[in-house]
Coordinates of C-alpha atoms in Angstrom, one line a residue:
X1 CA 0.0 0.0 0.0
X2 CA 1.7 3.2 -1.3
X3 CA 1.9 5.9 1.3
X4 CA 2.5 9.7 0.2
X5 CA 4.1 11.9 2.9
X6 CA 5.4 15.3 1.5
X7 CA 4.7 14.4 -1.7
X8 CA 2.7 14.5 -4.7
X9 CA -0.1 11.8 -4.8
X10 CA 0.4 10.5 -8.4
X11 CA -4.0 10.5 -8.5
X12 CA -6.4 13.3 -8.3
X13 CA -10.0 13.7 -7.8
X14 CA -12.2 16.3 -9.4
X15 CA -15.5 16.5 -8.1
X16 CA -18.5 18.5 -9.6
X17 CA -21.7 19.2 -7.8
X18 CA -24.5 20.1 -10.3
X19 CA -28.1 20.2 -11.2
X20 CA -30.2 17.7 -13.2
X21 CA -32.1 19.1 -16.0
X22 CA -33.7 15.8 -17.6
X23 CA -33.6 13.0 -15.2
X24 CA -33.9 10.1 -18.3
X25 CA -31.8 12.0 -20.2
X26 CA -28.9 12.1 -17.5
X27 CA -29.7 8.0 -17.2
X28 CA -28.9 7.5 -20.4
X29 CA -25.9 9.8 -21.1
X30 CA -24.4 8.2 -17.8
X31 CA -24.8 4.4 -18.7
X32 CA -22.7 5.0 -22.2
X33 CA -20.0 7.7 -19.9
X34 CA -19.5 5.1 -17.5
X35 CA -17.9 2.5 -20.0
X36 CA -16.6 5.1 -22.1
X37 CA -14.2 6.2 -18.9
X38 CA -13.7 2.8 -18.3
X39 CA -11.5 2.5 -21.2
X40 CA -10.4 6.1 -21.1
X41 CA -8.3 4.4 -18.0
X42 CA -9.5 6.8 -15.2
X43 CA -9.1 4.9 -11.5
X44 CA -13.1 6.2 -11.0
X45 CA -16.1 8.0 -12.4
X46 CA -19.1 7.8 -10.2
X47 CA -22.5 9.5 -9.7
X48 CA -24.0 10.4 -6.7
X49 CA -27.8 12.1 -6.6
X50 CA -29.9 12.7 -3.6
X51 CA -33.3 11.0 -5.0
X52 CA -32.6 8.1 -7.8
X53 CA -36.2 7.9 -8.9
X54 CA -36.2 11.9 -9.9
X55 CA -32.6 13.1 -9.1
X56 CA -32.5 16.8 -8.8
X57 CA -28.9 17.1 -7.7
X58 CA -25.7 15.2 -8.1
X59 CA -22.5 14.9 -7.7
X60 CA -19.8 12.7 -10.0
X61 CA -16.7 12.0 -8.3
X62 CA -13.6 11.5 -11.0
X63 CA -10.3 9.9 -10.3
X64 CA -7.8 10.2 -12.4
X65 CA -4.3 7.7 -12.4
X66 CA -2.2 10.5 -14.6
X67 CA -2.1 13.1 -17.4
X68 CA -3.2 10.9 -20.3
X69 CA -6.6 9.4 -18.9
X70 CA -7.5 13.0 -18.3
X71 CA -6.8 14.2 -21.7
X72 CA -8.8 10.7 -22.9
X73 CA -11.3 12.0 -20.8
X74 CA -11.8 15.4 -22.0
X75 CA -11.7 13.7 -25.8
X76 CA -14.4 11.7 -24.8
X77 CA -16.6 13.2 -22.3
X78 CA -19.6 14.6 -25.0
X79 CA -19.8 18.5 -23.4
X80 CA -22.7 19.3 -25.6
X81 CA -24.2 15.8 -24.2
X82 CA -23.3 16.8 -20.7
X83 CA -24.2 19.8 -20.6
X84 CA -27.9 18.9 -22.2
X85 CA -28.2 17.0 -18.7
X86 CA -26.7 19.1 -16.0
X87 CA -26.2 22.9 -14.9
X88 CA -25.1 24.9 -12.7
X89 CA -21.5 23.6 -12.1
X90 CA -19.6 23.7 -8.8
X91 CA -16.2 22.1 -9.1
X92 CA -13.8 21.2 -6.7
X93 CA -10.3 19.5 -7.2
X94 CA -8.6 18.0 -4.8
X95 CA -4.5 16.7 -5.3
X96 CA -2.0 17.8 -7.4
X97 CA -2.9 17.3 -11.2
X98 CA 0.0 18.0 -13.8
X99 CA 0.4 21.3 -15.3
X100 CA -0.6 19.2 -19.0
X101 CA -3.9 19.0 -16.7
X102 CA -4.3 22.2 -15.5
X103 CA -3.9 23.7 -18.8
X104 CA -6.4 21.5 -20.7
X105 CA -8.9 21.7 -18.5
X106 CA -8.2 25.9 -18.7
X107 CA -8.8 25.3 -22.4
X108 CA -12.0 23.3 -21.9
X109 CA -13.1 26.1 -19.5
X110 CA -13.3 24.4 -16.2
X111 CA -10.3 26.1 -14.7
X112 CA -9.9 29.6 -13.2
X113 CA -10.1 31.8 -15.1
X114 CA -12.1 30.8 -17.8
X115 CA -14.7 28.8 -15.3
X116 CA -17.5 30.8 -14.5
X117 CA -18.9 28.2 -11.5
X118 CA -17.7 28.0 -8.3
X119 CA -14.7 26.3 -8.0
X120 CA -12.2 25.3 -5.4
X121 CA -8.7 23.4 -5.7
X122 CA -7.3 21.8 -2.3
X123 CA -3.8 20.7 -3.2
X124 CA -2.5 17.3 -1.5
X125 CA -1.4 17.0 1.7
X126 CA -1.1 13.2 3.0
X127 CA -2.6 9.8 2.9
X128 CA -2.1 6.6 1.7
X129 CA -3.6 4.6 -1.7
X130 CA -4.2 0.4 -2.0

């Protein structure tokens, strides 16, 4: 089990806490995402929602191993799909991603400044990974 004391955790999580606009819709985008980040290589992608009959809210949870499942991610992630579904973004990272990351996601307009949600990064401080 690889510890990381003082160091950058290899791994990162985004998290993004948004609103559902078409419950069915949101379903179905999710069931083809899920295998589609499967073989983009990501360590998770998971959705959370406070009422699975009619979710109003949820939040996916996004692990990431390195640089290049991120950028697979980003190729593959359908904004105009996704953003169909949800609204009203609020996205926190929380480790170290690379710079490669941080610009990309820039680009794709879910960094500061470009990102117009609220957004918070918490850089890594310790922990351990099995």
């Amino acid at each position: 089990m690889p510890h990381y004391h003082e160091s950058d955790a290899p791994h990162w999580y985004v998290h993004i806490d948004m609103d559902v606009i078409d419950a069915n819709a949101a379903r179905t985008y999710l069931q083809e995402q899920t295998l589609i980040e499967e073989s983009n290589k990501m360590h998770s992608f998971e959705i959370f929602v406070d009422n699975p009959e009619n979710p109003k809210e949820a939040v996916l949870v996004e692990c990431f191993r390195d640089d290049k499942s991120q950028k697979s991610h980003l190729e593959n992630i359908r904004l105009d799909k996704f953003a169909s579904v949800f609204t009203n973004f609020r996205v926190r990272v929380y480790g170290n991603p690379p710079k490669s990351v941080i610009d990309r996601m820039l680009s794709a307009g879910f960094w500061p400044p470009a990102f117009t949600g609220e957004f918070r990064h918490m850089p890594y401080f310790i922990g351990y990974r099995s």
